[in-house]
PDB file of C-alpha atoms and ligand atoms in Angstrom:
ATOM      1  CA  MET A  13     -52.958 -11.647 -30.574  1.00 54.00           C
ATOM      2  CA  SER A  14     -56.104 -12.621 -32.696  1.00 57.00           C
ATOM      3  CA  ALA A  15     -57.131 -10.756 -35.830  1.00 68.00           C
ATOM      4  CA  PRO A  16     -58.893  -7.659 -35.370  1.00 66.00           C
ATOM      5  CA  ALA A  17     -62.386  -8.807 -36.471  1.00 69.00           C
ATOM      6  CA  ASP A  18     -62.039 -11.768 -34.161  1.00 92.00           C
ATOM      7  CA  ARG A  19     -61.746  -9.283 -31.206  1.00 96.00           C
ATOM      8  CA  PHE A  20     -65.397  -8.076 -32.109  1.00 96.00           C
ATOM      9  CA  SER A  21     -66.680 -11.658 -31.925  1.00 97.00           C
ATOM     10  CA  LEU A  22     -68.585 -13.319 -29.145  1.00 97.00           C
ATOM     11  CA  ALA A  23     -68.263 -16.896 -30.833  1.00 96.00           C
ATOM     12  CA  GLY A  24     -67.833 -19.434 -28.006  1.00 95.00           C
ATOM     13  CA  ASP A  25     -68.810 -17.236 -25.100  1.00 97.00           C
ATOM     14  CA  VAL A  26     -71.689 -17.829 -22.748  1.00 98.00           C
ATOM     15  CA  ALA A  27     -73.785 -14.874 -22.005  1.00 98.00           C
ATOM     16  CA  VAL A  28     -76.782 -14.076 -19.492  1.00 98.00           C
ATOM     17  CA  ILE A  29     -79.179 -11.381 -20.540  1.00 98.00           C
ATOM     18  CA  THR A  30     -81.777 -10.374 -18.206  1.00 99.00           C
ATOM     19  CA  GLY A  31     -85.021  -8.778 -19.030  1.00 98.00           C
ATOM     20  CA  ALA A  32     -84.708 -10.194 -22.432  1.00 98.00           C
ATOM     21  CA  SER A  33     -88.355 -10.816 -23.394  1.00 98.00           C
ATOM     22  CA  SER A  34     -88.808  -7.770 -25.318  1.00 97.00           C
ATOM     23  CA  GLY A  35     -86.942  -4.462 -26.334  1.00 97.00           C
ATOM     24  CA  ILE A  36     -83.274  -3.810 -25.739  1.00 98.00           C
ATOM     25  CA  GLY A  37     -82.590  -7.177 -24.079  1.00 98.00           C
ATOM     26  CA  ARG A  38     -84.202  -9.150 -26.634  1.00 98.00           C
ATOM     27  CA  ALA A  39     -82.098  -7.346 -29.333  1.00 98.00           C
ATOM     28  CA  ILE A  40     -78.958  -7.996 -27.340  1.00 98.00           C
ATOM     29  CA  ALA A  41     -79.647 -11.651 -27.102  1.00 98.00           C
ATOM     30  CA  GLU A  42     -80.501 -12.044 -30.623  1.00 98.00           C
ATOM     31  CA  GLN A  43     -77.295 -10.208 -31.686  1.00 98.00           C
ATOM     32  CA  PHE A  44     -75.026 -12.052 -29.357  1.00 98.00           C
ATOM     33  CA  ALA A  45     -76.575 -15.572 -30.540  1.00 98.00           C
ATOM     34  CA  ALA A  46     -76.072 -14.493 -34.332  1.00 98.00           C
ATOM     35  CA  ASP A  47     -72.526 -13.792 -33.342  1.00 97.00           C
ATOM     36  CA  GLY A  48     -72.041 -17.299 -32.047  1.00 97.00           C
ATOM     37  CA  ALA A  49     -72.489 -16.958 -28.287  1.00 98.00           C
ATOM     38  CA  ASP A  50     -74.879 -19.262 -26.331  1.00 98.00           C
ATOM     39  CA  VAL A  51     -77.308 -17.035 -24.501  1.00 98.00           C
ATOM     40  CA  VAL A  52     -79.550 -17.376 -21.404  1.00 98.00           C
ATOM     41  CA  VAL A  53     -82.574 -15.122 -21.413  1.00 98.00           C
ATOM     42  CA  CYS A  54     -84.795 -14.418 -18.591  1.00 98.00           C
ATOM     43  CA  SER A  55     -87.774 -12.339 -17.534  1.00 98.00           C
ATOM     44  CA  ARG A  56     -90.410 -12.650 -14.917  1.00 98.00           C
ATOM     45  CA  GLU A  57     -92.668 -14.882 -17.056  1.00 98.00           C
ATOM     46  CA  GLN A  58     -91.429 -17.875 -18.653  1.00 98.00           C
ATOM     47  CA  GLU A  59     -94.221 -17.491 -21.586  1.00 98.00           C
ATOM     48  CA  ASN A  60     -92.680 -14.094 -22.450  1.00 98.00           C
ATOM     49  CA  VAL A  61     -89.104 -15.374 -22.897  1.00 98.00           C
ATOM     50  CA  ASP A  62     -90.021 -18.762 -24.521  1.00 98.00           C
ATOM     51  CA  PRO A  63     -90.623 -16.995 -28.043  1.00 98.00           C
ATOM     52  CA  VAL A  64     -87.155 -15.421 -27.876  1.00 98.00           C
ATOM     53  CA  ALA A  65     -85.510 -18.837 -27.065  1.00 98.00           C
ATOM     54  CA  ASP A  66     -87.460 -20.450 -29.902  1.00 98.00           C
ATOM     55  CA  GLY A  67     -86.640 -17.766 -32.337  1.00 98.00           C
ATOM     56  CA  VAL A  68     -82.759 -17.956 -31.557  1.00 98.00           C
ATOM     57  CA  ASN A  69     -82.804 -21.711 -31.493  1.00 97.00           C
ATOM     58  CA  GLU A  70     -84.631 -22.075 -34.893  1.00 96.00           C
ATOM     59  CA  ALA A  71     -81.869 -19.502 -36.286  1.00 95.00           C
ATOM     60  CA  ALA A  72     -79.251 -21.748 -34.662  1.00 95.00           C
ATOM     61  CA  GLU A  73     -80.735 -24.750 -36.545  1.00 93.00           C
ATOM     62  CA  ALA A  74     -80.823 -23.100 -39.985  1.00 94.00           C
ATOM     63  CA  ALA A  75     -77.166 -21.815 -39.556  1.00 94.00           C
ATOM     64  CA  ASP A  76     -75.976 -25.395 -38.819  1.00 84.00           C
ATOM     65  CA  GLY A  77     -73.115 -24.592 -36.319  1.00 83.00           C
ATOM     66  CA  ASP A  78     -72.126 -20.877 -36.467  1.00 87.00           C
ATOM     67  CA  HIS A  79     -75.076 -19.530 -34.430  1.00 95.00           C
ATOM     68  CA  GLY A  80     -75.438 -19.660 -30.694  1.00 98.00           C
ATOM     69  CA  ARG A  81     -78.216 -21.391 -28.686  1.00 98.00           C
ATOM     70  CA  CYS A  82     -80.474 -20.076 -26.355  1.00 98.00           C
ATOM     71  CA  LEU A  83     -82.038 -21.206 -22.912  1.00 98.00           C
ATOM     72  CA  ALA A  84     -85.065 -19.294 -21.545  1.00 98.00           C
ATOM     73  CA  VAL A  85     -85.418 -19.130 -17.691  1.00 98.00           C
ATOM     74  CA  GLU A  86     -88.104 -17.520 -15.621  1.00 98.00           C
ATOM     75  CA  CYS A  87     -86.201 -15.177 -13.098  1.00 98.00           C
ATOM     76  CA  ASP A  88     -87.352 -12.095 -11.335  1.00 98.00           C
ATOM     77  CA  VAL A  89     -84.009 -10.251 -10.780  1.00 98.00           C
ATOM     78  CA  THR A  90     -85.296  -8.831  -7.461  1.00 98.00           C
ATOM     79  CA  ASP A  91     -85.431 -12.182  -5.952  1.00 98.00           C
ATOM     80  CA  ARG A  92     -81.875 -13.429  -4.977  1.00 98.00           C
ATOM     81  CA  ASP A  93     -82.697 -17.174  -4.957  1.00 98.00           C
ATOM     82  CA  ALA A  94     -84.353 -16.796  -8.399  1.00 98.00           C
ATOM     83  CA  VAL A  95     -81.079 -15.138  -9.811  1.00 98.00           C
ATOM     84  CA  ASP A  96     -79.086 -17.915  -8.059  1.00 98.00           C
ATOM     85  CA  ALA A  97     -80.847 -20.485  -9.930  1.00 98.00           C
ATOM     86  CA  LEU A  98     -80.729 -18.426 -13.110  1.00 98.00           C
ATOM     87  CA  VAL A  99     -76.793 -18.672 -12.838  1.00 98.00           C
ATOM     88  CA  GLU A 100     -76.860 -22.436 -11.847  1.00 98.00           C
ATOM     89  CA  ALA A 101     -79.033 -23.397 -14.952  1.00 98.00           C
ATOM     90  CA  THR A 102     -76.607 -21.363 -17.122  1.00 98.00           C
ATOM     91  CA  VAL A 103     -73.512 -23.425 -16.035  1.00 98.00           C
ATOM     92  CA  GLU A 104     -75.291 -26.450 -15.989  1.00 98.00           C
ATOM     93  CA  GLU A 105     -76.612 -26.000 -19.819  1.00 98.00           C
ATOM     94  CA  PHE A 106     -73.502 -24.263 -21.182  1.00 98.00           C
ATOM     95  CA  GLY A 107     -70.554 -25.169 -18.805  1.00 97.00           C
ATOM     96  CA  GLY A 108     -69.731 -21.496 -17.708  1.00 97.00           C
ATOM     97  CA  LEU A 109     -70.440 -17.883 -17.859  1.00 98.00           C
ATOM     98  CA  ASP A 110     -68.595 -15.312 -19.619  1.00 98.00           C
ATOM     99  CA  VAL A 111     -70.929 -12.283 -20.120  1.00 98.00           C
ATOM    100  CA  LEU A 112     -73.625 -10.744 -17.934  1.00 98.00           C
ATOM    101  CA  VAL A 113     -75.914  -8.161 -19.190  1.00 99.00           C
ATOM    102  CA  ASN A 114     -77.977  -6.435 -16.539  1.00 99.00           C
ATOM    103  CA  ASN A 115     -80.654  -5.152 -18.700  1.00 98.00           C
ATOM    104  CA  ALA A 116     -83.880  -5.762 -16.733  1.00 98.00           C
ATOM    105  CA  GLY A 117     -85.366  -2.506 -15.716  1.00 98.00           C
ATOM    106  CA  ALA A 118     -88.569  -0.559 -15.568  1.00 96.00           C
ATOM    107  CA  SER A 119     -89.754   2.894 -14.680  1.00 96.00           C
ATOM    108  CA  PHE A 120     -93.014   5.190 -14.596  1.00 94.00           C
ATOM    109  CA  MET A 121     -93.044   8.818 -14.950  1.00 94.00           C
ATOM    110  CA  ALA A 122     -94.471  10.846 -11.818  1.00 96.00           C
ATOM    111  CA  GLY A 123     -93.468  13.823  -9.983  1.00 97.00           C
ATOM    112  CA  PHE A 124     -91.359  13.503  -6.887  1.00 98.00           C
ATOM    113  CA  GLU A 125     -94.144  14.380  -4.452  1.00 98.00           C
ATOM    114  CA  ASP A 126     -96.454  11.761  -6.199  1.00 98.00           C
ATOM    115  CA  ILE A 127     -94.026   8.842  -5.840  1.00 98.00           C
ATOM    116  CA  SER A 128     -95.305   6.540  -3.092  1.00 98.00           C
ATOM    117  CA  GLU A 129     -92.749   4.578  -0.906  1.00 98.00           C
ATOM    118  CA  ASN A 130     -93.798   1.527  -2.667  1.00 98.00           C
ATOM    119  CA  GLY A 131     -93.301   2.957  -6.166  1.00 98.00           C
ATOM    120  CA  TRP A 132     -89.916   4.276  -5.140  1.00 98.00           C
ATOM    121  CA  LYS A 133     -88.914   0.995  -3.644  1.00 98.00           C
ATOM    122  CA  THR A 134     -89.979  -0.995  -6.744  1.00 98.00           C
ATOM    123  CA  ILE A 135     -87.975   0.992  -9.198  1.00 98.00           C
ATOM    124  CA  VAL A 136     -84.786   0.776  -7.244  1.00 98.00           C
ATOM    125  CA  ASP A 137     -85.346  -2.899  -6.505  1.00 98.00           C
ATOM    126  CA  ILE A 138     -85.682  -3.701 -10.191  1.00 98.00           C
ATOM    127  CA  ASN A 139     -82.960  -1.519 -11.488  1.00 98.00           C
ATOM    128  CA  LEU A 140     -80.251  -1.405  -8.615  1.00 98.00           C
ATOM    129  CA  HIS A 141     -80.797  -4.227  -6.395  1.00 98.00           C
ATOM    130  CA  GLY A 142     -81.435  -6.705  -9.520  1.00 98.00           C
ATOM    131  CA  THR A 143     -78.052  -5.540 -10.959  1.00 98.00           C
ATOM    132  CA  PHE A 144     -76.534  -6.084  -7.393  1.00 98.00           C
ATOM    133  CA  HIS A 145     -78.230  -9.592  -7.193  1.00 98.00           C
ATOM    134  CA  CYS A 146     -76.853 -10.761 -10.643  1.00 98.00           C
ATOM    135  CA  ALA A 147     -73.400  -9.388 -10.564  1.00 98.00           C
ATOM    136  CA  GLN A 148     -72.907 -10.896  -7.156  1.00 98.00           C
ATOM    137  CA  ALA A 149     -74.312 -14.400  -8.122  1.00 98.00           C
ATOM    138  CA  ALA A 150     -72.518 -14.410 -11.447  1.00 98.00           C
ATOM    139  CA  GLY A 151     -69.079 -13.144 -10.038  1.00 97.00           C
ATOM    140  CA  GLU A 152     -67.181 -16.464  -9.371  1.00 95.00           C
ATOM    141  CA  HIS A 153     -68.288 -17.673 -12.735  1.00 97.00           C
ATOM    142  CA  LEU A 154     -67.254 -14.739 -14.783  1.00 97.00           C
ATOM    143  CA  ALA A 155     -63.701 -14.721 -13.017  1.00 92.00           C
ATOM    144  CA  ASP A 156     -63.186 -18.533 -14.082  1.00 92.00           C
ATOM    145  CA  GLY A 157     -60.859 -19.240 -17.095  1.00 83.00           C
ATOM    146  CA  ASP A 158     -60.387 -16.417 -19.567  1.00 87.00           C
ATOM    147  CA  GLY A 159     -61.944 -13.691 -17.234  1.00 91.00           C
ATOM    148  CA  GLY A 160     -65.427 -12.247 -18.148  1.00 97.00           C
ATOM    149  CA  ALA A 161     -67.448  -9.196 -18.747  1.00 98.00           C
ATOM    150  CA  ILE A 162     -70.368  -7.313 -17.336  1.00 98.00           C
ATOM    151  CA  VAL A 163     -72.410  -4.772 -19.295  1.00 99.00           C
ATOM    152  CA  ASN A 164     -74.892  -2.597 -17.190  1.00 99.00           C
ATOM    153  CA  LEU A 165     -78.045  -0.875 -18.611  1.00 98.00           C
ATOM    154  CA  ALA A 166     -78.144   2.514 -17.070  1.00 98.00           C
ATOM    155  CA  SER A 167     -79.632   5.522 -18.700  1.00 97.00           C
ATOM    156  CA  VAL A 168     -78.847   9.118 -19.353  1.00 95.00           C
ATOM    157  CA  ALA A 169     -81.397   9.891 -16.578  1.00 96.00           C
ATOM    158  CA  GLY A 170     -78.629   8.440 -14.361  1.00 98.00           C
ATOM    159  CA  GLN A 171     -76.146  11.008 -15.663  1.00 96.00           C
ATOM    160  CA  ARG A 172     -78.142  14.115 -15.423  1.00 94.00           C
ATOM    161  CA  ALA A 173     -81.401  15.380 -14.058  1.00 95.00           C
ATOM    162  CA  ALA A 174     -84.710  13.955 -15.987  1.00 92.00           C
ATOM    163  CA  GLN A 175     -87.977  15.437 -14.963  1.00 94.00           C
ATOM    164  CA  TYR A 176     -90.525  12.948 -13.385  1.00 95.00           C
ATOM    165  CA  MET A 177     -87.786  10.306 -13.242  1.00 96.00           C
ATOM    166  CA  SER A 178     -86.244  11.124  -9.540  1.00 98.00           C
ATOM    167  CA  HIS A 179     -86.817   7.227  -8.505  1.00 98.00           C
ATOM    168  CA  TYR A 180     -85.492   5.907 -11.738  1.00 98.00           C
ATOM    169  CA  GLY A 181     -82.438   8.278 -12.197  1.00 98.00           C
ATOM    170  CA  ALA A 182     -81.304   7.782  -8.692  1.00 98.00           C
ATOM    171  CA  ALA A 183     -81.464   4.020  -9.352  1.00 98.00           C
ATOM    172  CA  LYS A 184     -79.484   4.392 -12.563  1.00 98.00           C
ATOM    173  CA  ALA A 185     -76.962   6.780 -11.088  1.00 98.00           C
ATOM    174  CA  GLY A 186     -76.482   3.891  -8.543  1.00 98.00           C
ATOM    175  CA  VAL A 187     -75.773   1.375 -11.497  1.00 99.00           C
ATOM    176  CA  ILE A 188     -73.276   3.829 -12.924  1.00 98.00           C
ATOM    177  CA  ASN A 189     -71.428   4.099  -9.529  1.00 98.00           C
ATOM    178  CA  LEU A 190     -71.646   0.353  -8.925  1.00 98.00           C
ATOM    179  CA  THR A 191     -70.082  -0.288 -12.421  1.00 98.00           C
ATOM    180  CA  GLU A 192     -67.257   1.831 -11.605  1.00 98.00           C
ATOM    181  CA  THR A 193     -66.500   0.388  -8.086  1.00 98.00           C
ATOM    182  CA  LEU A 194     -66.867  -3.160  -9.298  1.00 98.00           C
ATOM    183  CA  ALA A 195     -64.611  -2.434 -12.221  1.00 98.00           C
ATOM    184  CA  LEU A 196     -62.016  -1.429  -9.822  1.00 98.00           C
ATOM    185  CA  GLU A 197     -62.587  -4.363  -7.143  1.00 98.00           C
ATOM    186  CA  TRP A 198     -62.838  -6.960  -9.959  1.00 97.00           C
ATOM    187  CA  ALA A 199     -60.019  -5.663 -12.160  1.00 96.00           C
ATOM    188  CA  GLY A 200     -57.534  -8.171 -10.539  1.00 96.00           C
ATOM    189  CA  ARG A 201     -60.033 -11.046 -11.166  1.00 96.00           C
ATOM    190  CA  ASP A 202     -59.954 -10.376 -15.036  1.00 96.00           C
ATOM    191  CA  VAL A 203     -63.604  -9.185 -14.969  1.00 98.00           C
ATOM    192  CA  ARG A 204     -64.282  -6.012 -16.929  1.00 98.00           C
ATOM    193  CA  VAL A 205     -67.556  -3.945 -15.840  1.00 98.00           C
ATOM    194  CA  ASN A 206     -68.936  -1.330 -18.181  1.00 98.00           C
ATOM    195  CA  CYS A 207     -72.245   0.500 -18.572  1.00 98.00           C
ATOM    196  CA  ILE A 208     -74.410   1.844 -21.378  1.00 98.00           C
ATOM    197  CA  ALA A 209     -76.488   4.848 -20.862  1.00 98.00           C
ATOM    198  CA  PRO A 210     -79.224   4.961 -23.473  1.00 96.00           C
ATOM    199  CA  GLY A 211     -81.116   8.176 -24.430  1.00 92.00           C
ATOM    200  CA  PHE A 212     -84.548   7.563 -25.671  1.00 90.00           C
ATOM    201  CA  VAL A 213     -85.041   4.106 -27.359  1.00 93.00           C
ATOM    202  CA  ALA A 214     -88.232   2.907 -29.109  1.00 90.00           C
ATOM    203  CA  THR A 215     -89.168  -0.254 -27.023  1.00 94.00           C
ATOM    204  CA  PRO A 216     -92.393  -1.780 -25.536  1.00 91.00           C
ATOM    205  CA  GLY A 217     -91.457  -0.459 -22.176  1.00 87.00           C
ATOM    206  CA  VAL A 218     -90.888   3.119 -23.222  1.00 84.00           C
ATOM    207  CA  GLU A 219     -93.982   3.068 -25.394  1.00 82.00           C
ATOM    208  CA  THR A 220     -96.098   2.380 -22.192  1.00 80.00           C
ATOM    209  CA  GLN A 221     -94.027   4.976 -20.284  1.00 76.00           C
ATOM    210  CA  MET A 222     -93.965   7.712 -22.672  1.00 72.00           C
ATOM    211  CA  GLY A 223     -96.973   7.257 -24.668  1.00 72.00           C
ATOM    212  CA  VAL A 224     -95.008   6.927 -28.005  1.00 70.00           C
ATOM    213  CA  SER A 225     -95.687   4.156 -30.330  1.00 68.00           C
ATOM    214  CA  ALA A 226     -92.959   2.341 -32.451  1.00 63.00           C
ATOM    215  CA  ASP A 227     -95.308   3.406 -35.463  1.00 69.00           C
ATOM    216  CA  GLU A 228     -95.204   6.948 -34.597  1.00 70.00           C
ATOM    217  CA  VAL A 229     -91.477   6.809 -34.372  1.00 61.00           C
ATOM    218  CA  GLU A 230     -91.083   4.989 -37.760  1.00 63.00           C
ATOM    219  CA  ARG A 231     -93.449   7.565 -39.406  1.00 65.00           C
ATOM    220  CA  GLY A 232     -91.102  10.345 -37.922  1.00 63.00           C
ATOM    221  CA  ASP A 233     -94.068  11.973 -35.851  1.00 64.00           C
ATOM    222  CA  VAL A 234     -91.694  12.621 -32.975  1.00 65.00           C
ATOM    223  CA  ASP A 235     -89.401  15.540 -33.312  1.00 63.00           C
ATOM    224  CA  ARG A 236     -86.096  13.882 -32.303  1.00 65.00           C
ATOM    225  CA  ARG A 237     -84.141  11.054 -33.442  1.00 78.00           C
ATOM    226  CA  ILE A 238     -85.214   8.043 -31.366  1.00 87.00           C
ATOM    227  CA  GLY A 239     -82.794   4.960 -31.127  1.00 92.00           C
ATOM    228  CA  THR A 240     -83.573   1.412 -31.900  1.00 94.00           C
ATOM    229  CA  SER A 241     -82.895  -1.530 -29.777  1.00 97.00           C
ATOM    230  CA  GLU A 242     -80.349  -2.999 -32.166  1.00 97.00           C
ATOM    231  CA  GLU A 243     -78.343   0.265 -31.974  1.00 97.00           C
ATOM    232  CA  ILE A 244     -77.953  -0.221 -28.071  1.00 98.00           C
ATOM    233  CA  ALA A 245     -77.271  -3.972 -28.744  1.00 98.00           C
ATOM    234  CA  ASP A 246     -74.339  -2.986 -31.137  1.00 98.00           C
ATOM    235  CA  VAL A 247     -72.802  -1.130 -28.149  1.00 98.00           C
ATOM    236  CA  ALA A 248     -73.344  -4.008 -25.727  1.00 98.00           C
ATOM    237  CA  ARG A 249     -71.856  -6.561 -28.104  1.00 98.00           C
ATOM    238  CA  PHE A 250     -68.640  -4.342 -28.418  1.00 98.00           C
ATOM    239  CA  LEU A 251     -68.315  -3.910 -24.621  1.00 98.00           C
ATOM    240  CA  ALA A 252     -68.857  -7.587 -24.216  1.00 98.00           C
ATOM    241  CA  SER A 253     -66.101  -8.472 -26.740  1.00 98.00           C
ATOM    242  CA  ASP A 254     -62.375  -8.530 -26.304  1.00 97.00           C
ATOM    243  CA  ALA A 255     -62.293  -5.407 -28.520  1.00 97.00           C
ATOM    244  CA  ALA A 256     -63.039  -3.504 -25.311  1.00 98.00           C
ATOM    245  CA  SER A 257     -60.523  -5.233 -23.504  1.00 97.00           C
ATOM    246  CA  TYR A 258     -58.832  -1.881 -22.494  1.00 97.00           C
ATOM    247  CA  MET A 259     -62.171  -0.466 -21.263  1.00 98.00           C
ATOM    248  CA  THR A 260     -63.571  -1.131 -17.708  1.00 98.00           C
ATOM    249  CA  GLY A 261     -65.583   1.108 -15.333  1.00 98.00           C
ATOM    250  CA  GLU A 262     -66.780   3.284 -18.256  1.00 98.00           C
ATOM    251  CA  THR A 263     -70.427   4.612 -19.095  1.00 98.00           C
ATOM    252  CA  VAL A 264     -70.828   4.978 -22.667  1.00 98.00           C
ATOM    253  CA  ALA A 265     -73.898   7.129 -23.662  1.00 95.00           C
ATOM    254  CA  ALA A 266     -75.717   6.116 -26.801  1.00 95.00           C
ATOM    255  CA  GLN A 267     -78.250   8.752 -27.470  1.00 90.00           C
ATOM    256  CA  GLY A 268     -77.961   9.786 -31.038  1.00 86.00           C
ATOM    257  CA  VAL A 269     -77.794  13.507 -32.111  1.00 69.00           C
ATOM    258  CA  PRO A 270     -78.541  15.983 -29.143  1.00 58.00           C
ATOM    259  CA  GLN A 271     -81.039  18.377 -31.203  1.00 54.00           C
ATOM    260  CA  GLY A 272     -80.890  21.213 -28.930  1.00 56.00           C
ATOM    261  CA  GLU A 273     -80.439  19.406 -25.708  1.00 56.00           C
ATOM    262  CA  GLN A 274     -76.883  18.982 -24.049  1.00 58.00           C
ATOM    263  CA  LEU A 275     -74.889  15.911 -24.142  1.00 56.00           C
ATOM    264  CA  PRO A 276     -74.556  14.237 -20.652  1.00 52.00           C
ATOM    265  CA  ASN A 277     -71.805  15.843 -18.286  1.00 53.00           C
ATOM    266  CA  GLN A 278     -71.785  19.222 -20.235  1.00 51.00           C
TER     267      GLN A 278
HETATM  268  N1  LIG B  86     -86.002   2.338 -23.860  1.00 85.18           N
HETATM  269  C1  LIG B  86     -85.306   3.373 -23.441  1.00 85.18           C
HETATM  270  O1  LIG B  86     -85.450   4.487 -23.948  1.00 85.18           O
HETATM  271  C2  LIG B  86     -84.244   3.056 -22.296  1.00 85.18           C
HETATM  272  C3  LIG B  86     -83.484   4.413 -22.236  1.00 85.18           C
HETATM  273  C4  LIG B  86     -82.523   4.152 -21.029  1.00 85.18           C
HETATM  274  C5  LIG B  86     -82.240   3.159 -20.360  1.00 85.18           C
HETATM  275  N2  LIG B  86     -83.036   1.860 -20.655  1.00 85.18           N
HETATM  276  C6  LIG B  86     -82.879   0.987 -19.893  1.00 85.18           C
HETATM  277  O2  LIG B  86     -82.611  -0.369 -20.977  1.00 85.18           O
HETATM  278  C7  LIG B  86     -83.121  -1.458 -20.298  1.00 85.18           C
HETATM  279  C8  LIG B  86     -84.081  -2.142 -21.159  1.00 85.18           C
HETATM  280  O3  LIG B  86     -85.261  -1.147 -21.341  1.00 85.18           O
HETATM  281  P1  LIG B  86     -86.325  -1.546 -22.608  1.00 85.18           P
HETATM  282  O4  LIG B  86     -86.944  -0.160 -22.830  1.00 85.18           O
HETATM  283  O5  LIG B  86     -85.927  -2.347 -23.552  1.00 85.18           O
HETATM  284  O6  LIG B  86     -87.398  -2.261 -21.542  1.00 85.18           O
HETATM  285  P2  LIG B  86     -88.736  -3.131 -21.743  1.00 85.18           P
HETATM  286  O7  LIG B  86     -89.239  -3.097 -23.297  1.00 85.18           O
HETATM  287  O8  LIG B  86     -89.654  -2.612 -20.838  1.00 85.18           O
HETATM  288  O9  LIG B  86     -88.273  -4.428 -21.319  1.00 85.18           O
HETATM  289  C9  LIG B  86     -88.002  -4.685 -19.958  1.00 85.18           C
HETATM  290  C10 LIG B  86     -87.514  -6.155 -19.880  1.00 85.18           C
HETATM  291  O10 LIG B  86     -87.224  -6.287 -18.459  1.00 85.18           O
HETATM  292  C11 LIG B  86     -88.002  -7.428 -17.870  1.00 85.18           C
HETATM  293  N3  LIG B  86     -88.104  -7.230 -16.593  1.00 85.18           N
HETATM  294  C12 LIG B  86     -88.971  -6.285 -16.030  1.00 85.18           C
HETATM  295  N4  LIG B  86     -88.874  -6.609 -14.599  1.00 85.18           N
HETATM  296  C13 LIG B  86     -88.077  -7.460 -14.481  1.00 85.18           C
HETATM  297  C14 LIG B  86     -87.558  -8.163 -13.219  1.00 85.18           C
HETATM  298  N5  LIG B  86     -87.887  -7.852 -11.966  1.00 85.18           N
HETATM  299  N6  LIG B  86     -86.801  -9.327 -13.555  1.00 85.18           N
HETATM  300  C15 LIG B  86     -86.580  -9.794 -14.571  1.00 85.18           C
HETATM  301  N7  LIG B  86     -87.032  -9.195 -15.683  1.00 85.18           N
HETATM  302  C16 LIG B  86     -87.665  -8.028 -15.650  1.00 85.18           C
HETATM  303  C17 LIG B  86     -89.235  -7.514 -18.853  1.00 85.18           C
HETATM  304  O11 LIG B  86     -89.805  -8.612 -19.075  1.00 85.18           O
HETATM  305  P3  LIG B  86     -91.247  -9.139 -18.311  1.00 85.18           P
HETATM  306  O12 LIG B  86     -92.283  -8.170 -18.157  1.00 85.18           O
HETATM  307  O13 LIG B  86     -91.606 -10.617 -18.963  1.00 85.18           O
HETATM  308  O14 LIG B  86     -90.750  -9.523 -17.000  1.00 85.18           O
HETATM  309  C18 LIG B  86     -88.648  -7.111 -20.215  1.00 85.18           C
HETATM  310  O15 LIG B  86     -88.041  -8.202 -20.931  1.00 85.18           O
HETATM  311  C19 LIG B  86     -83.701  -1.389 -18.867  1.00 85.18           C
HETATM  312  O16 LIG B  86     -82.778  -1.252 -18.031  1.00 85.18           O
HETATM  313  C20 LIG B  86     -83.969   0.315 -19.054  1.00 85.18           C
HETATM  314  O17 LIG B  86     -84.019   1.201 -17.736  1.00 85.18           O
HETATM  315  C21 LIG B  86     -83.859   1.914 -21.687  1.00 85.18           C
END
């Protein structure tokens, strides 16, 4: 068995991180690469993900060997053909695929009666169908060799009711259930499937949705502890690593101090 510290390492792994042009996805890509994994990052716009790859590759050059490299690919996870091309590009560039992080996601706040059919479908499409597409496209490669890991990004809104988030909560509840079912179906293929349910994390996406800026968070203008993308990336790195080899089908909530609110499932 490897030394305990090695079991937390992703060195030598190849990881795909969807929705990695900003926020949590970007932090996950940067942490995985700093830990020695080669990473493939995607978002809907090539020009949005290119800077992430440039930054990682510059750091890799400076580190001279201990740092992973990065490939940026334009891919909309709602488009199955584009997802297949993303997986193909990964295998062609890095020779395999060990870790898939289904991070791409989006939402908007609206009362249930104000959500149009198109709005509902858009949110379910990105958060749930995107996860389905990527897991199915990556499956055979994850099962190759030493096995693999999937880390899905759900939300505490998928574990309990969150006002004005019915579309998003339903989609994320679907992601949690898919995590559990896939963990069961793919246990025999040595593919672990786990999920993170973040609370409130300061990212560009959340700033737009909630109207809270990163500056306000930093100044402490908001009355509850808000997480950082790096704190969620830490959890993703653990779940992707051999240190989590005895965990599959789990959803780990990462939401800080509850401050008067209940923890999920209570
Ligand atoms: N921040 C939070 O408080 C929080 C809480 C719970 C759960 N989460 C979940 O954590 C994940 C990341 O959230 P975040 O706050 O970091 O979001 P974010 O800042 O809005 O970033 C979302 C990322 O997804 C990409 N994206 C959006 N639609 C896509 C699509 N169809 N195909 C491919 N990429 C797409 C965006 O890039 P482009 O625009 O360039 O395509 C961007 O890189 C999401 O699944 C979210 O639901 C976040």
